[in-house]
Coordinates of C-alpha atoms and ligand atoms in Angstrom, one line a residue:
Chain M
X603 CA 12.7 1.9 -18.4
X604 CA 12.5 5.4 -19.6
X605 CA 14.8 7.6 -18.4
X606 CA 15.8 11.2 -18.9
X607 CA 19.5 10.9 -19.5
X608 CA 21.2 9.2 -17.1
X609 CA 25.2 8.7 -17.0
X610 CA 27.2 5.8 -15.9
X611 CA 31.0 4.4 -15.2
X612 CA 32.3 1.6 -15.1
X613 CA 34.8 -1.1 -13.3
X614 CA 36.1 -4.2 -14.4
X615 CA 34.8 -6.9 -12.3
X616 CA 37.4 -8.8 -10.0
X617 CA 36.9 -11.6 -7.7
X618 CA 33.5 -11.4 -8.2
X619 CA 30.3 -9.2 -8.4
X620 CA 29.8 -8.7 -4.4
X621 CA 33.5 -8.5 -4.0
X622 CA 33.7 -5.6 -6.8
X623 CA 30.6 -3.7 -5.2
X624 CA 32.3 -4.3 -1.2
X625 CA 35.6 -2.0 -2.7
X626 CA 33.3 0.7 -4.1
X627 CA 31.5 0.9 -1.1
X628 CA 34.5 1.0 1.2
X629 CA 36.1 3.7 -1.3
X630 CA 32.7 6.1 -0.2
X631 CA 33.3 5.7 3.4
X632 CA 37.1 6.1 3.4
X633 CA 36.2 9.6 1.3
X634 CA 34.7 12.6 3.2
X635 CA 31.4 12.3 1.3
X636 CA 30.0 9.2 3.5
X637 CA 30.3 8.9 7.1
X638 CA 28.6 5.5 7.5
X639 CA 26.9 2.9 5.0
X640 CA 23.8 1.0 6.0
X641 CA 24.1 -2.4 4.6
X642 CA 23.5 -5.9 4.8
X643 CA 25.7 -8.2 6.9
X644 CA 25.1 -12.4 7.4
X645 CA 24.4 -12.8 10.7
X646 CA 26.5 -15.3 12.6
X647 CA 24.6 -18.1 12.2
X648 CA 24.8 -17.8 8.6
X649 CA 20.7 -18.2 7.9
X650 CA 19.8 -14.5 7.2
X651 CA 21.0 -11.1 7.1
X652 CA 20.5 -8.4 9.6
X653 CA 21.0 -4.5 8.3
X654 CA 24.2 -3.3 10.1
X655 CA 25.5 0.6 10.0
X656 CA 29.0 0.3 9.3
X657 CA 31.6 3.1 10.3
X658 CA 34.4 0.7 9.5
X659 CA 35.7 0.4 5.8
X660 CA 37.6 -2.6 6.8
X661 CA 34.5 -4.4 8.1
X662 CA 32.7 -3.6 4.6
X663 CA 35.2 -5.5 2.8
X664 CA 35.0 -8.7 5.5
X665 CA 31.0 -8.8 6.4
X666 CA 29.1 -6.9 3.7
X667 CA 26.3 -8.8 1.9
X668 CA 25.6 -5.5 -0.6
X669 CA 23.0 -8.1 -2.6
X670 CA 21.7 -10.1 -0.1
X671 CA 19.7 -13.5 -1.5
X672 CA 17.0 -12.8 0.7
X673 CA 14.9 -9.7 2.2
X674 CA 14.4 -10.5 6.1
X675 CA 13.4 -6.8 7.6
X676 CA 12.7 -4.3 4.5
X677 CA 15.1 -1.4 4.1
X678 CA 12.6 0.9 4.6
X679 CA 11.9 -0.2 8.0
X680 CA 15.8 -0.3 8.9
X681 CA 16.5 3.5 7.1
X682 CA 13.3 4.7 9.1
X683 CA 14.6 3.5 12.6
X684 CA 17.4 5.6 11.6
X685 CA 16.3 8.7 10.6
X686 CA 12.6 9.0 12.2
X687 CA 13.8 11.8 13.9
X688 CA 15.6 13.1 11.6
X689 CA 19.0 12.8 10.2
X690 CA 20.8 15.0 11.9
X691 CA 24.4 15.8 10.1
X692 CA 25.1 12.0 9.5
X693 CA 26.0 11.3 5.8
X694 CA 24.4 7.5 5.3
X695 CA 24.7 5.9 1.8
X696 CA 22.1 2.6 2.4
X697 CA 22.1 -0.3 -0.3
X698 CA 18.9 -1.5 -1.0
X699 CA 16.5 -3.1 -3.5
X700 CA 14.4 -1.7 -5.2
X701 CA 11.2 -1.9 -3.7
X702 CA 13.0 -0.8 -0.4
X703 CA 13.8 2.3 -2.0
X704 CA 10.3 2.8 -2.9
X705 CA 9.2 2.2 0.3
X706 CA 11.5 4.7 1.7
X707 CA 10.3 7.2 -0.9
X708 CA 6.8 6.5 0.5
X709 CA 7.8 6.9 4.1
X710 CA 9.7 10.0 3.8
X711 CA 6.7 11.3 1.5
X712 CA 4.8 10.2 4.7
X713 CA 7.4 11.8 7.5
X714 CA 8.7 8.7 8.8
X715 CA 12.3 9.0 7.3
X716 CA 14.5 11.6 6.8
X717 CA 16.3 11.8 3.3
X718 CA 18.3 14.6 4.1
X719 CA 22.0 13.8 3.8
X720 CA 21.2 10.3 2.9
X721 CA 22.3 8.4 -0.6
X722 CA 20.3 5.6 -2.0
X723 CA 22.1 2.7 -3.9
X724 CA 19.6 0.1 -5.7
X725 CA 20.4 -2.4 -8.3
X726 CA 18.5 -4.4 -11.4
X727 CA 17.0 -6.7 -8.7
X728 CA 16.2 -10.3 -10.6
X729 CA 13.8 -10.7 -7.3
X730 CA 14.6 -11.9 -3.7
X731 CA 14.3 -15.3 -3.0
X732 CA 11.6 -16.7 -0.1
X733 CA 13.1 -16.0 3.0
X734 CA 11.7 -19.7 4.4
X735 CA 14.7 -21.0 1.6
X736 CA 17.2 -19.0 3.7
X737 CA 16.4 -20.6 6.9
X738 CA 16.2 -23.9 5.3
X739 CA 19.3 -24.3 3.1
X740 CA 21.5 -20.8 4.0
X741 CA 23.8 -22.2 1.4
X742 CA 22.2 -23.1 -1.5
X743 CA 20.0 -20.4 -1.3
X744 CA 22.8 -17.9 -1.4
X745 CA 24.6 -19.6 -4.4
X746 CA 21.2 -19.7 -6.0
X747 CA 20.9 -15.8 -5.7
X748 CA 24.7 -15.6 -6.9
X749 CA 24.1 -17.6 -9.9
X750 CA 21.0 -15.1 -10.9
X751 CA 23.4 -12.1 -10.6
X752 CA 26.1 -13.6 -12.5
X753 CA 24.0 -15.0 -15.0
X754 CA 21.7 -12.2 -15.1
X755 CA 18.4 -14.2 -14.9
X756 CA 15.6 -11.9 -14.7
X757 CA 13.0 -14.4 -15.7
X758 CA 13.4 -16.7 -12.3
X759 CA 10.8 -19.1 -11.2
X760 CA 12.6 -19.3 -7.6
X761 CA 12.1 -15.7 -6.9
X762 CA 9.7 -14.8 -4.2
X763 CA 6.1 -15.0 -6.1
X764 CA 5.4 -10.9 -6.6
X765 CA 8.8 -10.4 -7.6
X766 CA 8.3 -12.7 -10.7
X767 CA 6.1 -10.3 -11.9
X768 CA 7.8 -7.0 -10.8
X769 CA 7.7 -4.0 -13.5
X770 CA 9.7 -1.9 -11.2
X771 CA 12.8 -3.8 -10.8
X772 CA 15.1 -1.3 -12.2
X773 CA 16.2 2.2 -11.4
X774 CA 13.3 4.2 -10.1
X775 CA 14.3 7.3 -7.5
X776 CA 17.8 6.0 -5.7
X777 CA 20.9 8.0 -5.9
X778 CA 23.2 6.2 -7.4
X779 CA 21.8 2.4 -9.4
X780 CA 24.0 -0.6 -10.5
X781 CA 23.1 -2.0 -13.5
X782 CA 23.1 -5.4 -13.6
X783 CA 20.9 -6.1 -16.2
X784 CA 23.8 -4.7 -18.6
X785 CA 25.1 -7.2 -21.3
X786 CA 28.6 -6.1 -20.3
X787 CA 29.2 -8.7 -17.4
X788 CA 33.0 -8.3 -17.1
X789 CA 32.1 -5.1 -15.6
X790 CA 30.0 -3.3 -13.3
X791 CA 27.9 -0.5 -14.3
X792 CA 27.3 2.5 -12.1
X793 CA 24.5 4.7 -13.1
X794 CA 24.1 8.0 -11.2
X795 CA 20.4 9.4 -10.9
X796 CA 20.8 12.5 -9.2
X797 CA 23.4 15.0 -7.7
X798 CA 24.3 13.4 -4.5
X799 CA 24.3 9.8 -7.3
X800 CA 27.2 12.1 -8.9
X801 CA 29.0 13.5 -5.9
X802 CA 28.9 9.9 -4.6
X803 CA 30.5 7.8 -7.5
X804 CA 33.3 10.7 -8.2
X805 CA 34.4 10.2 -4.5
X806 CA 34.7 6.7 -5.6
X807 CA 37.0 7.7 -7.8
X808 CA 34.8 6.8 -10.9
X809 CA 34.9 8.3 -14.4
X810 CA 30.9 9.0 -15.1
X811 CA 30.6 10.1 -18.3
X812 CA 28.6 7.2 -20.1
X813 CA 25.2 7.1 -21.7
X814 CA 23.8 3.3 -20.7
X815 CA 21.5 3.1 -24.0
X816 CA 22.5 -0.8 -24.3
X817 CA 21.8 -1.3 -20.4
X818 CA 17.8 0.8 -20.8
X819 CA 17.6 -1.5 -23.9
X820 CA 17.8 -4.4 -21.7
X821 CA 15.9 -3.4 -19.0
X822 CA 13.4 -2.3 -20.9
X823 CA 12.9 -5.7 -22.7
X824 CA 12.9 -7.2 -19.0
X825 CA 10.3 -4.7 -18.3
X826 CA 8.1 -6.1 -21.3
X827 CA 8.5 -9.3 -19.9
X828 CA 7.7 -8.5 -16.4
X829 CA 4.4 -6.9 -17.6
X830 CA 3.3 -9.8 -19.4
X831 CA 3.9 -11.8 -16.0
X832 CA 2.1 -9.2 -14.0
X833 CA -1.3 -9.9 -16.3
X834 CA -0.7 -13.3 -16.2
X835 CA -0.4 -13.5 -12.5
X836 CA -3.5 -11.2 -11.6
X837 CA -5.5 -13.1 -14.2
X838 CA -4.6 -16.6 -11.6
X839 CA -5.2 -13.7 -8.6
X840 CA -8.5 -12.4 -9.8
X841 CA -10.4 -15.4 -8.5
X842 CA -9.6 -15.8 -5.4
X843 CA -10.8 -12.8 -4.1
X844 CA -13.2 -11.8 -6.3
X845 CA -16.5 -12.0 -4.6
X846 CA -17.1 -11.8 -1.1
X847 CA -17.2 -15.9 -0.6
X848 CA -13.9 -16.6 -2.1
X849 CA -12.0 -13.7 -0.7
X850 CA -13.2 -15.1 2.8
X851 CA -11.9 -18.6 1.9
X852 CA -8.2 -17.1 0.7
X853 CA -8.5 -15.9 4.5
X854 CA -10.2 -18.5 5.9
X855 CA -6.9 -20.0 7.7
X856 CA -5.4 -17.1 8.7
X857 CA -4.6 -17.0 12.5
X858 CA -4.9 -13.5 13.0
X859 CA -0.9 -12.9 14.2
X860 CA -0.8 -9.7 11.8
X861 CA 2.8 -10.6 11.2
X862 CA 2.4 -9.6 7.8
X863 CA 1.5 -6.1 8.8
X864 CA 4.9 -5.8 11.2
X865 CA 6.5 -6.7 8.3
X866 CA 4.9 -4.1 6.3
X867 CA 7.0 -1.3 5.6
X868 CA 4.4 0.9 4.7
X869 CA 2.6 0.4 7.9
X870 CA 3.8 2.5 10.1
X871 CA 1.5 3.2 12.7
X872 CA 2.2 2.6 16.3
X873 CA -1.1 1.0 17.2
X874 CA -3.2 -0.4 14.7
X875 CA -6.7 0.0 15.4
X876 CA -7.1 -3.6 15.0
X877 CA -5.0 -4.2 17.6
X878 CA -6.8 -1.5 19.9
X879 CA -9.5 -2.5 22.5
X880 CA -12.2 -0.3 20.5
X881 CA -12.5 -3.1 18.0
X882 CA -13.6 -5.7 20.3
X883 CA -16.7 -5.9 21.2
X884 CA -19.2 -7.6 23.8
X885 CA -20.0 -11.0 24.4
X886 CA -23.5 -10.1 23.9
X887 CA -22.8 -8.8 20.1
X888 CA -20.6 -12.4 19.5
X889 CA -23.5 -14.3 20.8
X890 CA -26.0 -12.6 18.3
X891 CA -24.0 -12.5 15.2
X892 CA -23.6 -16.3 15.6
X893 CA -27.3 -16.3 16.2
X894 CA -28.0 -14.7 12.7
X895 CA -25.1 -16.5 11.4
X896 CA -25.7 -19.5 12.5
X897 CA -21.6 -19.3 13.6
X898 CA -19.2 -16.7 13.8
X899 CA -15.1 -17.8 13.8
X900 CA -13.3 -16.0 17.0
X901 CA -11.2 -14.0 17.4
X902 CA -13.4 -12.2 14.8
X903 CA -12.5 -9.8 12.4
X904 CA -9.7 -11.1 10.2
X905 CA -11.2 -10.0 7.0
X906 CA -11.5 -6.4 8.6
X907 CA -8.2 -6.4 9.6
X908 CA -7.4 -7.0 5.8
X909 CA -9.5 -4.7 4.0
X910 CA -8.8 -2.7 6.3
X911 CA -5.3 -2.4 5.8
X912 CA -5.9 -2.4 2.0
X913 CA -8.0 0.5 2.8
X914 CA -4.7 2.3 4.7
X915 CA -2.0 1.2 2.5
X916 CA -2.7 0.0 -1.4
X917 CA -2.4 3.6 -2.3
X918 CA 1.3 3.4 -0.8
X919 CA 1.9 -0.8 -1.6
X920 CA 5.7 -0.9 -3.1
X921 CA 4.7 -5.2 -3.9
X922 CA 8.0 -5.9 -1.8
X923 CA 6.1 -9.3 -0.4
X924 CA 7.4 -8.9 2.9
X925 CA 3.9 -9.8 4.3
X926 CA 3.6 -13.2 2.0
X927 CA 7.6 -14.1 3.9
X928 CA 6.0 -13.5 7.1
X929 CA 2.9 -15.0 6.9
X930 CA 3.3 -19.0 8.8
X931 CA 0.4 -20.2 6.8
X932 CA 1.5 -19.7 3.5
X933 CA -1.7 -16.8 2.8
X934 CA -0.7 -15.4 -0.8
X935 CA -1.1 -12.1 1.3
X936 CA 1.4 -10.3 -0.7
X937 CA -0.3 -11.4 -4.5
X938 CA -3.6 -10.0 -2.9
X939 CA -2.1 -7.0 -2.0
X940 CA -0.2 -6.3 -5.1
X941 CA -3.2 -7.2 -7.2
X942 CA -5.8 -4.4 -5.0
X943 CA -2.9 -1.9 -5.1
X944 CA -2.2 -2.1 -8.4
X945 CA -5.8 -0.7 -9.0
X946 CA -6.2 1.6 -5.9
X947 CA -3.1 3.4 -7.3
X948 CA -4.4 3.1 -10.9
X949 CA -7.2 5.0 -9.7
X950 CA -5.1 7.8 -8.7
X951 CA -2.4 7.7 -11.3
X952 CA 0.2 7.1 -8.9
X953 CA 2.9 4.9 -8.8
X954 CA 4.1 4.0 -5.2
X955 CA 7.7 5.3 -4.4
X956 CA 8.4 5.8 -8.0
X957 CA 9.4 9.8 -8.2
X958 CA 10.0 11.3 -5.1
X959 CA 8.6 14.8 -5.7
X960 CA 5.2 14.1 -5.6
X961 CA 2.5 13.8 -2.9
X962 CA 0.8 11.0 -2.0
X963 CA -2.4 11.1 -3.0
X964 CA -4.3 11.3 0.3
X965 CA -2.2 14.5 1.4
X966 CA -3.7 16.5 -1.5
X967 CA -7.0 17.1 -3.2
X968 CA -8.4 18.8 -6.2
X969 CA -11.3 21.0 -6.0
X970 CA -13.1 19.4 -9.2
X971 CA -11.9 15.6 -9.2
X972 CA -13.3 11.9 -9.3
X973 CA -16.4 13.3 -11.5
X974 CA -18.4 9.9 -10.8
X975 CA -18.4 10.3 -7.2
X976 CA -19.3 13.7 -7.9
X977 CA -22.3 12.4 -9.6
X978 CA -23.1 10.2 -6.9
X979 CA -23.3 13.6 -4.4
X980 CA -25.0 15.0 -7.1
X981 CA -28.5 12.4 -7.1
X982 CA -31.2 13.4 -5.2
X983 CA -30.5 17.2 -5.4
X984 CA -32.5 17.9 -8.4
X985 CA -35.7 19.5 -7.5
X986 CA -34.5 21.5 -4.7
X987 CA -33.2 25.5 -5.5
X988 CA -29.7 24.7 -5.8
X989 CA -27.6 24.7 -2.6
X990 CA -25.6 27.4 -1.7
Chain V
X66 CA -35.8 -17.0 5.4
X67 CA -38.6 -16.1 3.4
X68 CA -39.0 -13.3 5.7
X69 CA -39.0 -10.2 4.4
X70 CA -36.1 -8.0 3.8
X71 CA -35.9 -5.5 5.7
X72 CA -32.6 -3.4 5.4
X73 CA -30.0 -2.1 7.8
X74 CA -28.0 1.5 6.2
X75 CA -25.1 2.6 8.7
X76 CA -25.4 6.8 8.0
X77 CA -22.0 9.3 9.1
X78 CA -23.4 11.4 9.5
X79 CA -20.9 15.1 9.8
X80 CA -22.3 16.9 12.8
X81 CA -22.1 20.4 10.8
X82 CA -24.5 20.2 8.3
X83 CA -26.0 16.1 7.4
X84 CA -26.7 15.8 10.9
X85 CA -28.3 18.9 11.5
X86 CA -30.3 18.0 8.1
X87 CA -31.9 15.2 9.6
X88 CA -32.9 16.8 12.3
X89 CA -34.4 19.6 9.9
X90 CA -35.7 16.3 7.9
X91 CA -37.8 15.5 11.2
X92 CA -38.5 18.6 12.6
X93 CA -40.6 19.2 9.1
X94 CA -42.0 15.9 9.6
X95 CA -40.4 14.4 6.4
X96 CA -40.6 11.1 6.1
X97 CA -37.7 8.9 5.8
X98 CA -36.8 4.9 6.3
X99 CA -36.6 3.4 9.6
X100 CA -33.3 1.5 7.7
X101 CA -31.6 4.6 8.3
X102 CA -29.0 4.1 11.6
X103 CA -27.3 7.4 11.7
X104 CA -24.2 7.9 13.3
X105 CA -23.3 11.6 14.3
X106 CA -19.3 12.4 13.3
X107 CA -17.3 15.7 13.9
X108 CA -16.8 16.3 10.1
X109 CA -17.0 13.6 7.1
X110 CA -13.1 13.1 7.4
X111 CA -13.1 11.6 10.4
X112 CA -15.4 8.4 8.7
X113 CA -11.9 6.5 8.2
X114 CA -12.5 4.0 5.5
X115 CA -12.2 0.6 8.3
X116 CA -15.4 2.5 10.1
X117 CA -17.1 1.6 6.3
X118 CA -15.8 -1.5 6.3
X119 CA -16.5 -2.2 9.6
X120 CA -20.4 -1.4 9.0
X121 CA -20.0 -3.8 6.1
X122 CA -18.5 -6.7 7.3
X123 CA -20.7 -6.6 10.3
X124 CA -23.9 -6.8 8.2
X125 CA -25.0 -3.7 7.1
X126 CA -26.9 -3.6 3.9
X127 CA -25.8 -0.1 2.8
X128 CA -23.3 2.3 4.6
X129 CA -23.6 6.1 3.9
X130 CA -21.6 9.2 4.4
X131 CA -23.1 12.5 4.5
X132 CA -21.0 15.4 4.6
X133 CA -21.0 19.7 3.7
X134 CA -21.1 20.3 0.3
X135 CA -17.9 21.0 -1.1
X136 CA -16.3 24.4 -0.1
X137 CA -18.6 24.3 3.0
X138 CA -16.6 22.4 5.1
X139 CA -16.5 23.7 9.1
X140 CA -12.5 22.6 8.8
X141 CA -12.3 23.7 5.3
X142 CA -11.3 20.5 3.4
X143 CA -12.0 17.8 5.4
X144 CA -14.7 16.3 2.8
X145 CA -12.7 17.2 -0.2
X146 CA -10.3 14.2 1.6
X147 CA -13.3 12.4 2.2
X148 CA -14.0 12.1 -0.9
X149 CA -10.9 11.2 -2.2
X150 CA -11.1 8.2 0.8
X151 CA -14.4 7.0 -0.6
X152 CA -12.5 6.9 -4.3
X153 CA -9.7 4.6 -2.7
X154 CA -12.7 2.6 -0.7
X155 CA -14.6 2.5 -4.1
X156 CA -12.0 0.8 -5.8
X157 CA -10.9 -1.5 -3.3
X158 CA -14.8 -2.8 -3.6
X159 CA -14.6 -3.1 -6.9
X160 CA -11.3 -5.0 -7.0
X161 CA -12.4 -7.4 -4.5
X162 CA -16.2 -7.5 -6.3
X163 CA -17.9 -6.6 -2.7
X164 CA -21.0 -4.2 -4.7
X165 CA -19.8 -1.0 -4.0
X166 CA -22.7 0.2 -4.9
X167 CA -24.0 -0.4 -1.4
X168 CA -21.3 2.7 -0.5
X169 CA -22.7 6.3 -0.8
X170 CA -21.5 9.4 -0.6
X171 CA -23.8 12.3 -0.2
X172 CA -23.4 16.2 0.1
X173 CA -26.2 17.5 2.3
X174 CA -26.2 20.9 4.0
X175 CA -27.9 21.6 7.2
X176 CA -30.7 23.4 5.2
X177 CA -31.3 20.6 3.1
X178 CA -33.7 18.4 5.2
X179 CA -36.0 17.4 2.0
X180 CA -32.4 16.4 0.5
X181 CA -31.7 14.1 3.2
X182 CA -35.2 12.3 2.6
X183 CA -34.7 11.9 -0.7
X184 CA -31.2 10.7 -0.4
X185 CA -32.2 8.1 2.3
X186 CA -35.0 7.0 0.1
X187 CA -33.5 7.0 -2.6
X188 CA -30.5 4.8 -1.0
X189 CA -32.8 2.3 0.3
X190 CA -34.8 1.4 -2.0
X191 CA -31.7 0.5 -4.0
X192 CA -30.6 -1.6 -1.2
X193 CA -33.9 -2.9 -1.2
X194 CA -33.4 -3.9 -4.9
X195 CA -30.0 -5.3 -3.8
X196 CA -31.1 -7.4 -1.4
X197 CA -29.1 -8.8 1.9
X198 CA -25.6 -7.9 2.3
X199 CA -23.6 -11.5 1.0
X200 CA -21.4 -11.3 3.7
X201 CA -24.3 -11.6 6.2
X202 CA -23.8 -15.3 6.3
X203 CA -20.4 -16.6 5.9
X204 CA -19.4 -17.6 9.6
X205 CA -15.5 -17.3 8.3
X206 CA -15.3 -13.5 8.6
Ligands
SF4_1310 S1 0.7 -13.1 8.6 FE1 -0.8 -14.5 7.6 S2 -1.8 -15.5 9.4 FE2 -0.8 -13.7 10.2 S3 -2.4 -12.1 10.1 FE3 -1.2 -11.9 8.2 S4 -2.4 -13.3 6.7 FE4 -3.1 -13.8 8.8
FES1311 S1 -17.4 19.7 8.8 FE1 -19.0 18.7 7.5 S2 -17.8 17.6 6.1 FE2 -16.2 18.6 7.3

């Protein structure tokens, strides 16, 4: 990954990855830099994690799951209930993947959280696994996730499908990042990204004066690797839903629960319009489409509700696959997604949740942009005076 | 089938200046086609992208915005967001290969009623060239 120069400590690694990470976290709350650490816990019947905010440093030691195997509600979505209106003086430090801190970035970029006073921790995330493995085998799944940490397997086939082809597993805009891609495994490697990443790993009593070059080295490699994936996946994607036909049949058995959209942490609106009464229609309009049709499926409009919410959220898609775990019939929603977003944002030269500076792109606008569109306004015009 | 084709363009039309153009259109007895469905809107912004796609996927052959030309807008930037909508719209079609081409943005002042006739004409008879709208007939929509 390139990155402007970014320090890092170390500790030795005792008992453990999780165990190692649980102390540093309980250090930050016990100092007067953190007054409560959103993380998550394994809920008590042991088949998925919930995101609890902990004022207890004793409880973080006992029920904190810092790297949890799976991703049941995305951080975003947990941060956002927290701050939406607004943060008040409470000083949160929230562990979360990747992708959850870009879709934080997005939602704070789109006033839904609050950053103010709050510390993001992410890690070298080799990908979350499907939540459906949780519920089936809590056990094995969690080992499985343990065993990709310890061994530092980036290159996982078990991994939720979009996350086998994430560029941006690594370090992007959080606070403070672990890294676990780094060769060293008999320690843990804190890198700090900002000033609150600094004021937060010195009241953890860590020494941060190191320059990771071996740990960029190796997430950079990862990263090659990860691109190669990426247009290797959209190459299998690019069929089925190019054309209207075959996008219709990826869609054809989905049962219009929009689960995958209340999983989405990007959307964020209360209603949806496709869940308002002003996109049904009469009977009478039913009855003659399946007239000129010959058929019409009911309820209607699932491929609207899709394109539609491509339409409202590629430019701000993080590719966190929530909506592919919540889907019941197995729709590749997510790869979709991924694959449309990757191009909306192309478009734009954005990256979703990478930098938090920035604008999104449908909050600004350029007086002399998108020349081709331009053109398009332009046809027609010719033998009129010009307009003024 | 075998009938001919007889296309169906969904206009937005922004109340401010492409509306009032096609009234100026009539009122000077211009001719344009009868394809032309227009739809009178507050300002080009408030076309969100799903009313687009909504025209679309319920059939029609060609879906246009009209809005003031840029600098003119009666809320000041409202079409310069438009037009950054239509970009995002634009590329979705073209990811999902669903011929944008059959989108269409235009810039059409209230003074510019020969503009408007040209731009619908111009608009349909590439439509017309385009044939049906391929989504016309799947029943799994
Ligand atoms: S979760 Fe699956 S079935 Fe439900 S609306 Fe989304 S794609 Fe359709
Ligand atoms: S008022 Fe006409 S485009 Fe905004």
């Amino acid at each position: 990954m390139s990155t402007d120069s970014k320090s890092g400590g170390r500790i030795p690694i005792e008992n453990g990855i999780e165990q190692t990470l649980r102390k540093v976290l309980k250090e930050s709350l016990k100092s007067d830099l953190i007054d409560a650490l959103l993380l998550p816990v394994k809920v008590p019947s042991g088949d998925s994690y919930a995101w609890i905010l902990m004022q207890d440093p004793a409880l973080v030691e006992e029920e904190a799951s810092p790297m949890a195997a799976v991703m049941p509600v995305q951080g975003a979505k947990a941060l956002k209930s927290l701050t939406r209106k607004g943060n008040g003086s409470l000083r949160v430090a929230a562990m979360m993947r990747p992708c959850e801190v870009r879709g934080t970035i997005e939602l704070s970029k789109l006033n839904q959280i609050n950053l103010d006073n709050v510390t993001l921790i992410s890690y070298d995330c080799p990908g979350a696994l499907p939540l459906s493995d949780m519920s089936d085998a809590p056990q094995d799944t969690e080992e499985a996730f343990m065993g990709l940490l310890s061994e530092r397997n980036f290159e996982s086939t078990a991994v939720k499908p979009v996350c086998q082809f994430c560029t941006e597993f690594s370090m992007g805009a959080a606070d403070v990042h672990i890294g676990m891609a780094d060769p060293d495994t008999s320690q843990l490697l804190l890198i700090s990204g900002s000033e609150k990443g600094t004021a937060f790993l010195s009241a953890t009593g860590l020494k941060v004066d190191e320059e990771p070059s071996a740990w960029e080295k190796q997430t950079d490699s990862i990263q090659k690797k990860r691109i190669q994936q990426m247009d290797k996946a959209f190459q299998t994607i690019q069929p089925m839903v190019e054309g209207f036909d075959n996008l219709a049949d990826t869609f054809s058995n989905c049962i219009g629960c929009h689960n995958c959209q209340s999983a989405c942490p990007i959307c964020y609106c209360r209603q949806c319009y496709s869940d308002s009464k002003e996109s049904s229609l009469e009977s009478a309009y039913y009855l003659d489409k399946a007239e000129k049709r010959g058929g019409i499926s009911l309820p209607h409009d699932r491929l609207m509700f899709h394109v539609g919410r491509l339409s409202h959220m590629s430019l701000s898609c993080v590719s966190c696959g929530q909506c592919t775990d919540a889907c019941p019939v197995s729709i590749p929603v997510a790869k979709v997604f991924s694959y449309v977003a990757a191009q909306t944002q192309q478009a734009f030269e954005y990256k979703a949740g990478k930098t938090a500076g920035e604008a999104i792109p449908l909050k600004e606008y350029k007086e002399d942009e998108l020349k081709k569109i331009h053109e398009m306004t332009k046809s027609a015009e010719s033998q009129e005076s010009p307009h003024e | 089938m075998g009938k001919t084709f007889n296309p169906k363009i969904t206009a937005f039309l922004c109340k401010w200046c492409s509306y009032t153009g096609a009234d100026l259109a009539g009122t000077s007895r211009l001719q344009y086609p009868t394809a032309i469905i227009p739809i009178k809107v507050m300002c080009s912004s408030r076309v969100d992208p799903v009313f687009l796609i909504r025209a679309f996927l319920k059939g029609a052959d060609g879906v246009l915005i009209g809005g003031c030309h840029p600098g003119d807008c009666h809320y000041e930037s409202g079409n310069y967001h438009t037009r950054r909508r239509f970009a995002i719209l634009q590329s979705i079609f073209d990811s999902l290969n669903l011929e944008k081409d059959r989108l269409r943005l235009s810039w059409i002042s209230a003074s510019e009623g020969p503009k408007f006739a040209r731009v619908c004409n111009e608009f349909t008879d590439k439509i017309q060239k385009m044939g049906p709208n391929p989504t016309r007939k799947n029943m799994f929509i």
